[in-house]
Amino acid sequence: MVQAASMGKIIAIANQKGGVGKTTTAINLAASLAAADMRTLLIDIDPQSNASSGVGIRKGSYPRSTYHVLVHREPLASILQPTELESMFVAPASRELVGTTVELAQESDRDQRLKAAIRPLIENYDYILVDCPPSLDILTINALIAANSILIPIQCEYFALEGVSELIETVRHVRRLRNPDLEIEGVLLTMFDDRTNLSRQVMADLKGFFGKQMFSTIVPRNIRLGEAPSHGQPILLYDIKSKGAESYIRLAKEIIHGTEKGVGKGTERSIGYPGS
């Protein structure tokens, strides 16, 4: 097992373009980190609450959500839900988050509520992942101000870069005004189909645009990965031998090793996963 830093690293998973595998990445990266014995917290601030239901937390089964934390300042610890993985907990979202922008409009600290909520718990976790909504609203801004870094999933499609420049500009704005230490954790290529020329061309374009900021891990288009959320399980519990599970385990290893992206097999074997 690789030891993480004593204080949790906060990673916002964001892209205002929908359908890019953002929530799939949040669920499965969190699960893969937890399976490597990393104490992991997944915070869902998307009103659709798919990250919550995707790990088996049924909508309406919990009285409080991240809405109550952000709007009513309830302690984050009071809403945490366990998962099938012993090292992984979830702060579930709810539809009430839709009104957050309006409800916090007059609050001077409206963009720093999440940062304040995480602070008392940060030493309890190795990794804290925040699943953001597909927009650049006050919820995503809260995540970027609270985070150490941002992970950007990008779907392998023709309009892959559409809107990404706006997201990067928002990151620069947050860095300049609120969070000077915010870094780009990496850009993750999702839904890759190596049978098509389009996927290969998009990958080449993205590598040319982002360079070393691209993760070496590429998430393939995978049926099992799409099925897992309907069973309320991350892919490594639903089908650990699938290509989708393999890719997210590799991504977790990249993140645990930080700058050592593309490390050799000897290092990969130093992190244990069930069934690997």
mmCIF file of C-alpha atoms in Angstrom:
data_model
loop_
_atom_site.group_PDB
_atom_site.id
_atom_site.type_symbol
_atom_site.label_atom_id
_atom_site.label_comp_id
_atom_site.label_asym_id
_atom_site.label_seq_id
_atom_site.Cartn_x
_atom_site.Cartn_y
_atom_site.Cartn_z
ATOM 1 C CA MET A 1 0.000 0.000 0.000
ATOM 2 C CA VAL A 2 1.160 3.524 -0.799
ATOM 3 C CA GLN A 3 0.822 6.065 1.974
ATOM 4 C CA ALA A 4 -0.995 9.278 1.060
ATOM 5 C CA ALA A 5 -0.416 12.631 2.682
ATOM 6 C CA SER A 6 -1.727 12.973 6.233
ATOM 7 C CA MET A 7 -4.103 15.738 5.163
ATOM 8 C CA GLY A 8 -6.710 14.966 2.523
ATOM 9 C CA LYS A 9 -6.235 16.086 -1.054
ATOM 10 C CA ILE A 10 -9.373 17.708 -2.462
ATOM 11 C CA ILE A 11 -10.048 17.106 -6.151
ATOM 12 C CA ALA A 12 -12.954 18.776 -7.966
ATOM 13 C CA ILE A 13 -14.216 16.751 -10.935
ATOM 14 C CA ALA A 14 -15.707 19.275 -13.305
ATOM 15 C CA ASN A 15 -16.703 20.046 -16.872
ATOM 16 C CA GLN A 16 -19.682 22.255 -17.658
ATOM 17 C CA LYS A 17 -20.389 20.147 -20.738
ATOM 18 C CA GLY A 18 -22.768 17.306 -19.829
ATOM 19 C CA GLY A 19 -22.399 13.684 -20.828
ATOM 20 C CA VAL A 20 -18.609 13.546 -20.611
ATOM 21 C CA GLY A 21 -18.336 10.847 -17.936
ATOM 22 C CA LYS A 22 -17.917 13.255 -15.037
ATOM 23 C CA THR A 23 -20.082 11.422 -12.516
ATOM 24 C CA THR A 24 -18.894 8.030 -13.765
ATOM 25 C CA THR A 25 -15.365 9.241 -13.080
ATOM 26 C CA ALA A 26 -16.243 10.588 -9.638
ATOM 27 C CA ILE A 27 -17.861 7.305 -8.555
ATOM 28 C CA ASN A 28 -15.264 4.962 -9.962
ATOM 29 C CA LEU A 29 -12.174 6.963 -9.088
ATOM 30 C CA ALA A 30 -13.430 7.277 -5.491
ATOM 31 C CA ALA A 31 -14.103 3.545 -5.323
ATOM 32 C CA SER A 32 -10.700 2.688 -6.809
ATOM 33 C CA LEU A 33 -8.921 4.936 -4.321
ATOM 34 C CA ALA A 34 -10.891 3.360 -1.455
ATOM 35 C CA ALA A 35 -10.050 -0.130 -2.722
ATOM 36 C CA ALA A 36 -6.377 0.843 -2.448
ATOM 37 C CA ASP A 37 -6.988 1.523 1.272
ATOM 38 C CA MET A 38 -7.151 5.274 0.800
ATOM 39 C CA ARG A 39 -9.690 6.900 3.109
ATOM 40 C CA THR A 40 -11.986 8.494 0.543
ATOM 41 C CA LEU A 41 -14.909 10.901 0.717
ATOM 42 C CA LEU A 42 -17.093 11.567 -2.321
ATOM 43 C CA ILE A 43 -19.040 14.823 -2.059
ATOM 44 C CA ASP A 44 -21.977 15.106 -4.461
ATOM 45 C CA ILE A 45 -23.044 18.690 -5.209
ATOM 46 C CA ASP A 46 -24.894 17.961 -8.455
ATOM 47 C CA PRO A 47 -28.693 18.398 -8.026
ATOM 48 C CA GLN A 48 -29.196 15.283 -10.168
ATOM 49 C CA SER A 49 -27.478 13.336 -7.339
ATOM 50 C CA ASN A 50 -26.346 10.590 -9.698
ATOM 51 C CA ALA A 51 -23.056 10.103 -7.846
ATOM 52 C CA SER A 52 -25.104 9.313 -4.735
ATOM 53 C CA SER A 53 -27.474 6.830 -6.391
ATOM 54 C CA GLY A 54 -24.576 5.363 -8.379
ATOM 55 C CA VAL A 55 -23.037 3.980 -5.186
ATOM 56 C CA GLY A 56 -26.311 2.584 -3.886
ATOM 57 C CA ILE A 57 -27.673 5.502 -1.866
ATOM 58 C CA ARG A 58 -31.327 5.636 -2.868
ATOM 59 C CA LYS A 59 -32.800 9.083 -3.492
ATOM 60 C CA GLY A 60 -35.072 10.141 -0.643
ATOM 61 C CA SER A 61 -33.576 7.642 1.805
ATOM 62 C CA TYR A 62 -31.604 10.309 3.665
ATOM 63 C CA PRO A 63 -33.038 13.355 5.514
ATOM 64 C CA ARG A 64 -30.174 15.785 4.810
ATOM 65 C CA SER A 65 -27.904 16.418 1.881
ATOM 66 C CA THR A 66 -25.145 18.739 0.714
ATOM 67 C CA TYR A 67 -27.909 21.331 0.247
ATOM 68 C CA HIS A 68 -28.278 21.543 4.029
ATOM 69 C CA VAL A 69 -24.508 21.827 4.412
ATOM 70 C CA LEU A 70 -24.119 24.635 1.877
ATOM 71 C CA VAL A 71 -27.270 26.620 2.583
ATOM 72 C CA HIS A 72 -28.014 25.918 6.249
ATOM 73 C CA ARG A 73 -24.400 25.351 7.402
ATOM 74 C CA GLU A 74 -25.104 21.915 8.844
ATOM 75 C CA PRO A 75 -21.911 19.943 9.603
ATOM 76 C CA LEU A 76 -20.687 17.867 6.686
ATOM 77 C CA ALA A 77 -20.048 14.960 9.064
ATOM 78 C CA SER A 78 -23.762 14.833 9.938
ATOM 79 C CA ILE A 79 -24.851 13.840 6.412
ATOM 80 C CA LEU A 80 -22.211 11.226 5.505
ATOM 81 C CA GLN A 81 -23.404 7.840 4.263
ATOM 82 C CA PRO A 82 -21.367 4.592 4.242
ATOM 83 C CA THR A 83 -20.873 2.514 1.091
ATOM 84 C CA GLU A 84 -20.045 -1.102 0.327
ATOM 85 C CA LEU A 85 -16.374 -0.144 0.467
ATOM 86 C CA GLU A 86 -15.172 0.251 4.048
ATOM 87 C CA SER A 87 -12.851 3.182 3.239
ATOM 88 C CA MET A 88 -15.389 5.161 1.195
ATOM 89 C CA PHE A 89 -18.088 7.552 2.405
ATOM 90 C CA VAL A 90 -20.472 9.775 0.462
ATOM 91 C CA ALA A 91 -22.015 13.162 1.157
ATOM 92 C CA PRO A 92 -25.214 12.808 -0.914
ATOM 93 C CA ALA A 93 -26.876 15.510 -2.974
ATOM 94 C CA SER A 94 -30.559 16.337 -3.456
ATOM 95 C CA ARG A 95 -32.768 18.191 -5.912
ATOM 96 C CA GLU A 96 -32.956 21.111 -3.470
ATOM 97 C CA LEU A 97 -29.491 22.198 -4.647
ATOM 98 C CA VAL A 98 -31.161 23.667 -7.744
ATOM 99 C CA GLY A 99 -32.099 26.724 -5.680
ATOM 100 C CA THR A 100 -28.683 27.268 -4.125
ATOM 101 C CA THR A 101 -27.662 30.145 -6.395
ATOM 102 C CA VAL A 102 -30.760 32.144 -5.469
ATOM 103 C CA GLU A 103 -30.725 31.235 -1.770
ATOM 104 C CA LEU A 104 -27.076 32.230 -1.343
ATOM 105 C CA ALA A 105 -27.229 35.322 -3.567
ATOM 106 C CA GLN A 106 -27.063 37.776 -0.666
ATOM 107 C CA GLU A 107 -24.485 35.848 1.378
ATOM 108 C CA SER A 108 -20.979 37.329 1.370
ATOM 109 C CA ASP A 109 -19.354 33.899 1.809
ATOM 110 C CA ARG A 110 -21.580 32.147 -0.747
ATOM 111 C CA ASP A 111 -18.607 30.877 -2.774
ATOM 112 C CA GLN A 112 -16.689 29.490 0.221
ATOM 113 C CA ARG A 113 -19.359 27.433 2.002
ATOM 114 C CA LEU A 114 -17.946 24.103 0.818
ATOM 115 C CA LYS A 115 -14.390 25.013 1.795
ATOM 116 C CA ALA A 116 -15.573 25.848 5.313
ATOM 117 C CA ALA A 117 -17.608 22.639 5.541
ATOM 118 C CA ILE A 118 -14.700 20.413 4.503
ATOM 119 C CA ARG A 119 -12.142 21.999 6.823
ATOM 120 C CA PRO A 120 -13.122 20.090 10.037
ATOM 121 C CA LEU A 121 -12.935 16.732 8.199
ATOM 122 C CA ILE A 122 -9.885 17.163 6.010
ATOM 123 C CA GLU A 123 -7.524 15.183 8.240
ATOM 124 C CA ASN A 124 -9.923 12.229 8.309
ATOM 125 C CA TYR A 125 -9.445 11.431 4.619
ATOM 126 C CA ASP A 126 -6.641 10.821 2.156
ATOM 127 C CA TYR A 127 -8.766 11.958 -0.801
ATOM 128 C CA ILE A 128 -11.889 14.080 -1.026
ATOM 129 C CA LEU A 129 -13.546 14.104 -4.461
ATOM 130 C CA VAL A 130 -16.244 16.613 -5.387
ATOM 131 C CA ASP A 131 -18.671 15.746 -8.190
ATOM 132 C CA CYS A 132 -19.759 19.064 -9.702
ATOM 133 C CA PRO A 133 -22.880 19.856 -11.747
ATOM 134 C CA PRO A 134 -22.500 20.316 -15.532
ATOM 135 C CA SER A 135 -22.357 24.103 -15.269
ATOM 136 C CA LEU A 136 -20.133 26.907 -13.998
ATOM 137 C CA ASP A 137 -22.580 28.023 -11.300
ATOM 138 C CA ILE A 138 -22.050 28.809 -7.616
ATOM 139 C CA LEU A 139 -21.837 25.084 -6.792
ATOM 140 C CA THR A 140 -18.906 24.474 -9.136
ATOM 141 C CA ILE A 141 -17.229 27.702 -7.969
ATOM 142 C CA ASN A 142 -17.532 26.451 -4.382
ATOM 143 C CA ALA A 143 -15.784 23.230 -5.413
ATOM 144 C CA LEU A 144 -12.964 25.051 -7.212
ATOM 145 C CA ILE A 145 -12.337 27.316 -4.226
ATOM 146 C CA ALA A 146 -12.291 24.344 -1.838
ATOM 147 C CA ALA A 147 -10.126 22.114 -4.046
ATOM 148 C CA ASN A 148 -6.390 21.578 -4.350
ATOM 149 C CA SER A 149 -6.876 20.556 -7.972
ATOM 150 C CA ILE A 150 -9.382 19.982 -10.757
ATOM 151 C CA LEU A 151 -9.771 16.825 -12.821
ATOM 152 C CA ILE A 152 -11.377 17.467 -16.221
ATOM 153 C CA PRO A 153 -13.065 14.536 -17.992
ATOM 154 C CA ILE A 154 -13.470 15.079 -21.740
ATOM 155 C CA GLN A 155 -15.517 12.822 -23.990
ATOM 156 C CA CYS A 156 -13.855 11.565 -27.145
ATOM 157 C CA GLU A 157 -16.153 13.321 -29.630
ATOM 158 C CA TYR A 158 -16.033 15.943 -32.366
ATOM 159 C CA PHE A 159 -16.872 18.895 -30.093
ATOM 160 C CA ALA A 160 -14.613 17.665 -27.272
ATOM 161 C CA LEU A 161 -12.945 21.032 -26.637
ATOM 162 C CA GLU A 162 -16.182 23.004 -26.779
ATOM 163 C CA GLY A 163 -16.528 24.941 -23.528
ATOM 164 C CA VAL A 164 -13.219 23.735 -22.084
ATOM 165 C CA SER A 165 -11.556 27.111 -22.725
ATOM 166 C CA GLU A 166 -14.294 28.724 -20.608
ATOM 167 C CA LEU A 167 -13.648 26.223 -17.811
ATOM 168 C CA ILE A 168 -9.897 26.885 -17.950
ATOM 169 C CA GLU A 169 -10.560 30.624 -17.803
ATOM 170 C CA THR A 170 -12.781 30.072 -14.747
ATOM 171 C CA VAL A 171 -9.958 28.102 -13.115
ATOM 172 C CA ARG A 172 -7.585 31.020 -13.780
ATOM 173 C CA HIS A 173 -10.127 33.468 -12.356
ATOM 174 C CA VAL A 174 -10.589 31.391 -9.178
ATOM 175 C CA ARG A 175 -6.831 31.020 -8.842
ATOM 176 C CA ARG A 176 -6.328 34.751 -9.170
ATOM 177 C CA LEU A 177 -9.047 35.850 -6.747
ATOM 178 C CA ARG A 178 -9.776 33.031 -4.278
ATOM 179 C CA ASN A 179 -7.542 29.969 -4.520
ATOM 180 C CA PRO A 180 -3.987 30.666 -5.758
ATOM 181 C CA ASP A 181 -2.930 27.055 -5.148
ATOM 182 C CA LEU A 182 -5.552 25.495 -7.459
ATOM 183 C CA GLU A 183 -3.876 23.184 -9.971
ATOM 184 C CA ILE A 184 -5.038 21.050 -12.874
ATOM 185 C CA GLU A 185 -4.828 17.461 -11.642
ATOM 186 C CA GLY A 186 -5.163 16.235 -15.183
ATOM 187 C CA VAL A 187 -7.375 15.864 -18.243
ATOM 188 C CA LEU A 188 -9.045 12.466 -18.633
ATOM 189 C CA LEU A 189 -10.128 11.170 -22.024
ATOM 190 C CA THR A 190 -13.392 9.213 -21.683
ATOM 191 C CA MET A 191 -15.607 7.066 -23.938
ATOM 192 C CA PHE A 192 -12.693 6.247 -26.230
ATOM 193 C CA ASP A 193 -13.349 3.826 -29.087
ATOM 194 C CA ASP A 194 -10.103 2.733 -30.719
ATOM 195 C CA ARG A 195 -12.020 1.301 -33.691
ATOM 196 C CA THR A 196 -12.851 4.777 -34.992
ATOM 197 C CA ASN A 197 -10.658 7.333 -36.716
ATOM 198 C CA LEU A 198 -12.576 10.074 -34.893
ATOM 199 C CA SER A 199 -11.523 8.845 -31.439
ATOM 200 C CA ARG A 200 -7.897 8.651 -32.496
ATOM 201 C CA GLN A 201 -8.018 12.120 -34.067
ATOM 202 C CA VAL A 202 -9.662 13.668 -30.988
ATOM 203 C CA MET A 203 -7.050 12.033 -28.751
ATOM 204 C CA ALA A 204 -4.257 13.492 -30.895
ATOM 205 C CA ASP A 205 -5.893 16.949 -30.812
ATOM 206 C CA LEU A 206 -6.308 16.849 -27.028
ATOM 207 C CA LYS A 207 -2.721 15.738 -26.485
ATOM 208 C CA GLY A 208 -1.593 18.594 -28.698
ATOM 209 C CA PHE A 209 -3.716 21.045 -26.696
ATOM 210 C CA PHE A 210 -3.075 19.830 -23.139
ATOM 211 C CA GLY A 211 0.302 18.080 -23.492
ATOM 212 C CA LYS A 212 1.574 16.625 -20.216
ATOM 213 C CA GLN A 213 -1.648 17.588 -18.436
ATOM 214 C CA MET A 214 -3.335 14.563 -20.057
ATOM 215 C CA PHE A 215 -3.540 11.409 -17.943
ATOM 216 C CA SER A 216 -1.945 8.405 -19.578
ATOM 217 C CA THR A 217 -5.063 6.469 -18.568
ATOM 218 C CA ILE A 218 -7.824 6.512 -21.190
ATOM 219 C CA VAL A 219 -11.338 5.352 -20.284
ATOM 220 C CA PRO A 220 -12.859 3.230 -23.066
ATOM 221 C CA ARG A 221 -16.466 3.137 -24.166
ATOM 222 C CA ASN A 222 -17.621 0.158 -22.100
ATOM 223 C CA ILE A 223 -21.057 -1.415 -21.714
ATOM 224 C CA ARG A 224 -20.392 -2.714 -18.191
ATOM 225 C CA LEU A 225 -19.348 0.761 -17.095
ATOM 226 C CA GLY A 226 -22.730 2.040 -18.268
ATOM 227 C CA GLU A 227 -24.637 -0.750 -16.523
ATOM 228 C CA ALA A 228 -23.040 -0.415 -13.090
ATOM 229 C CA PRO A 229 -24.921 2.726 -11.859
ATOM 230 C CA SER A 230 -28.305 1.041 -12.377
ATOM 231 C CA HIS A 231 -27.148 -1.568 -9.863
ATOM 232 C CA GLY A 232 -25.957 1.092 -7.402
ATOM 233 C CA GLN A 233 -22.373 -0.107 -7.596
ATOM 234 C CA PRO A 234 -19.057 1.272 -8.795
ATOM 235 C CA ILE A 235 -17.613 -0.761 -11.638
ATOM 236 C CA LEU A 236 -14.963 -2.541 -9.552
ATOM 237 C CA LEU A 237 -17.740 -4.115 -7.457
ATOM 238 C CA TYR A 238 -20.021 -4.756 -10.434
ATOM 239 C CA ASP A 239 -17.388 -6.249 -12.759
ATOM 240 C CA ILE A 240 -13.755 -5.831 -11.708
ATOM 241 C CA LYS A 241 -12.512 -7.683 -14.792
ATOM 242 C CA SER A 242 -14.119 -5.216 -17.216
ATOM 243 C CA LYS A 243 -12.020 -2.758 -19.195
ATOM 244 C CA GLY A 244 -13.861 0.083 -17.433
ATOM 245 C CA ALA A 245 -12.755 -1.160 -14.013
ATOM 246 C CA GLU A 246 -9.195 -1.628 -15.217
ATOM 247 C CA SER A 247 -9.038 1.944 -16.510
ATOM 248 C CA TYR A 248 -10.249 3.550 -13.285
ATOM 249 C CA ILE A 249 -7.870 1.441 -11.205
ATOM 250 C CA ARG A 250 -5.050 2.711 -13.426
ATOM 251 C CA LEU A 251 -6.290 6.281 -12.989
ATOM 252 C CA ALA A 252 -6.277 5.881 -9.191
ATOM 253 C CA LYS A 253 -2.687 4.671 -9.370
ATOM 254 C CA GLU A 254 -1.712 7.703 -11.456
ATOM 255 C CA ILE A 255 -3.250 10.043 -8.908
ATOM 256 C CA ILE A 256 -1.738 8.283 -5.892
ATOM 257 C CA HIS A 257 1.696 8.527 -7.482
ATOM 258 C CA GLY A 258 1.198 12.172 -8.387
ATOM 259 C CA THR A 259 3.856 13.323 -10.806
ATOM 260 C CA GLU A 260 4.901 9.737 -11.533
ATOM 261 C CA LYS A 261 2.427 9.397 -14.414
ATOM 262 C CA GLY A 262 2.983 6.417 -16.628
ATOM 263 C CA VAL A 263 4.944 4.540 -13.918
ATOM 264 C CA GLY A 264 6.224 1.040 -14.588
ATOM 265 C CA LYS A 265 4.682 -2.269 -13.686
ATOM 266 C CA GLY A 266 6.806 -2.673 -10.578
ATOM 267 C CA THR A 267 5.185 0.379 -9.015
ATOM 268 C CA GLU A 268 1.694 -0.707 -10.124
ATOM 269 C CA ARG A 269 2.074 -3.953 -8.224
ATOM 270 C CA SER A 270 2.837 -2.038 -5.010
ATOM 271 C CA ILE A 271 -0.841 -1.052 -4.673
ATOM 272 C CA GLY A 272 -3.228 -3.888 -3.924
ATOM 273 C CA TYR A 273 -6.764 -4.126 -5.369
ATOM 274 C CA PRO A 274 -9.257 -6.904 -4.733
ATOM 275 C CA GLY A 275 -9.114 -9.395 -7.562
ATOM 276 C CA SER A 276 -6.080 -7.774 -9.218
#
